[in-house]
């Protein structure tokens, strides 16, 4: 005691045993307070709020010091304030605050919404198939230094396929009890996501123009779309639409049919896959495949029309690439 050497200390040193550990001092106890009988454990502000909102303060569980009811406790009891939730987060990472409440839609968002609703009564159907992309990708790599984009190549291929199947470029009309409106021009609209909405810049006469011209025009249209300077003729004249989400890693999806059009083609990501090959050593080879899904208006376009169009499109993109290079 008081630092003096005792007999037990000498014996422990002689035997080589470690000195007895000192007992840790007891942690100070947290001060507690119990209200006297008849005293409500609540802050003055909490009492005033409870009286104002006509709520029995004795029914509220206090979270303040000594278990007192606070103003926030009363607000949470009345629903004026939401209780704070504990969030688990990684060290050094701030919790993410999610947006809450109503936000008015922009003019573009309202237009997109109205267009989507307008097509809900259209009887539509979807047809999907895979397209082998090895040759197409090789062609793109050759044309890329000249400013040609994948979007321009896809638009050209689709336009050339539509030439063989004009019904895909048509639209249904209620006129005279129901008519098919064929469109002489093949204008390929391409869905582009921009800040605050979605817009469809259009490559007009895509079947008639060179791939170099289409590539240059597409870059110009995308620039205008991002700056909000597209003219109405540059985004309202599409006769067929392409929606490409392959760059986001989406492998397959179905697009909603735009108002006034007969078809829209959804493009998925290109993936490597193994297929049978009698010429290969092991009887198999690796190829690149892209999944596409065509949505059609079933009032004038039938399943066979859609299937034959996709067959033609695949043939162009797999076997007739020279048509795209001009």
PDB file of C-alpha atoms in Angstrom, residues 133-155 211 215 218-219 244 247 270 288 290 317 321-322 324-325:
ATOM      1  CA  UNK A 133     -20.881  -8.411 -84.777  1.00  0.00           C
ATOM      2  CA  UNK A 134     -17.278  -9.434 -85.567  1.00  0.00           C
ATOM      3  CA  UNK A 135     -17.320  -8.060 -89.113  1.00  0.00           C
ATOM      4  CA  UNK A 136     -19.321  -4.982 -88.133  1.00  0.00           C
ATOM      5  CA  UNK A 137     -16.847  -4.147 -85.354  1.00  0.00           C
ATOM      6  CA  UNK A 138     -13.908  -4.559 -87.751  1.00  0.00           C
ATOM      7  CA  UNK A 139     -15.570  -2.192 -90.221  1.00  0.00           C
ATOM      8  CA  UNK A 140     -16.163   0.351 -87.459  1.00  0.00           C
ATOM      9  CA  UNK A 141     -12.485   0.250 -86.439  1.00  0.00           C
ATOM     10  CA  UNK A 142     -11.518   1.005 -90.051  1.00  0.00           C
ATOM     11  CA  UNK A 143     -13.980   3.894 -90.390  1.00  0.00           C
ATOM     12  CA  UNK A 144     -13.561   5.361 -86.923  1.00  0.00           C
ATOM     13  CA  UNK A 145     -10.494   7.483 -87.849  1.00  0.00           C
ATOM     14  CA  UNK A 146     -12.664   9.119 -90.541  1.00  0.00           C
ATOM     15  CA  UNK A 147     -15.187  10.295 -87.944  1.00  0.00           C
ATOM     16  CA  UNK A 148     -17.755   7.540 -88.463  1.00  0.00           C
ATOM     17  CA  UNK A 149     -19.643   6.539 -85.314  1.00  0.00           C
ATOM     18  CA  UNK A 150     -21.395   3.313 -84.335  1.00  0.00           C
ATOM     19  CA  UNK A 151     -24.692   5.238 -84.310  1.00  0.00           C
ATOM     20  CA  UNK A 152     -24.213   6.286 -87.934  1.00  0.00           C
ATOM     21  CA  UNK A 153     -23.420   2.710 -88.980  1.00  0.00           C
ATOM     22  CA  UNK A 154     -26.464   1.354 -87.156  1.00  0.00           C
ATOM     23  CA  UNK A 155     -28.716   3.985 -88.722  1.00  0.00           C
ATOM     24  CA  UNK A 211     -21.668   6.824 -94.202  1.00  0.00           C
ATOM     25  CA  UNK A 215     -21.253  10.308 -89.264  1.00  0.00           C
ATOM     26  CA  UNK A 218     -24.711  12.712 -86.235  1.00  0.00           C
ATOM     27  CA  UNK A 219     -21.896  14.464 -84.376  1.00  0.00           C
ATOM     28  CA  UNK A 244     -29.210   1.958 -77.961  1.00  0.00           C
ATOM     29  CA  UNK A 247     -22.905   1.315 -73.960  1.00  0.00           C
ATOM     30  CA  UNK A 270     -22.172  -6.821 -77.688  1.00  0.00           C
ATOM     31  CA  UNK A 288     -19.338 -11.386 -80.705  1.00  0.00           C
ATOM     32  CA  UNK A 290     -25.460  -8.273 -80.100  1.00  0.00           C
ATOM     33  CA  UNK A 317     -24.569  -6.395 -90.657  1.00  0.00           C
ATOM     34  CA  UNK A 321     -20.823  -4.814 -94.910  1.00  0.00           C
ATOM     35  CA  UNK A 322     -19.734  -3.281 -98.210  1.00  0.00           C
ATOM     36  CA  UNK A 324     -22.393   0.236 -95.109  1.00  0.00           C
ATOM     37  CA  UNK A 325     -18.926   1.402 -96.141  1.00  0.00           C
TER      38      UNK A 325
END
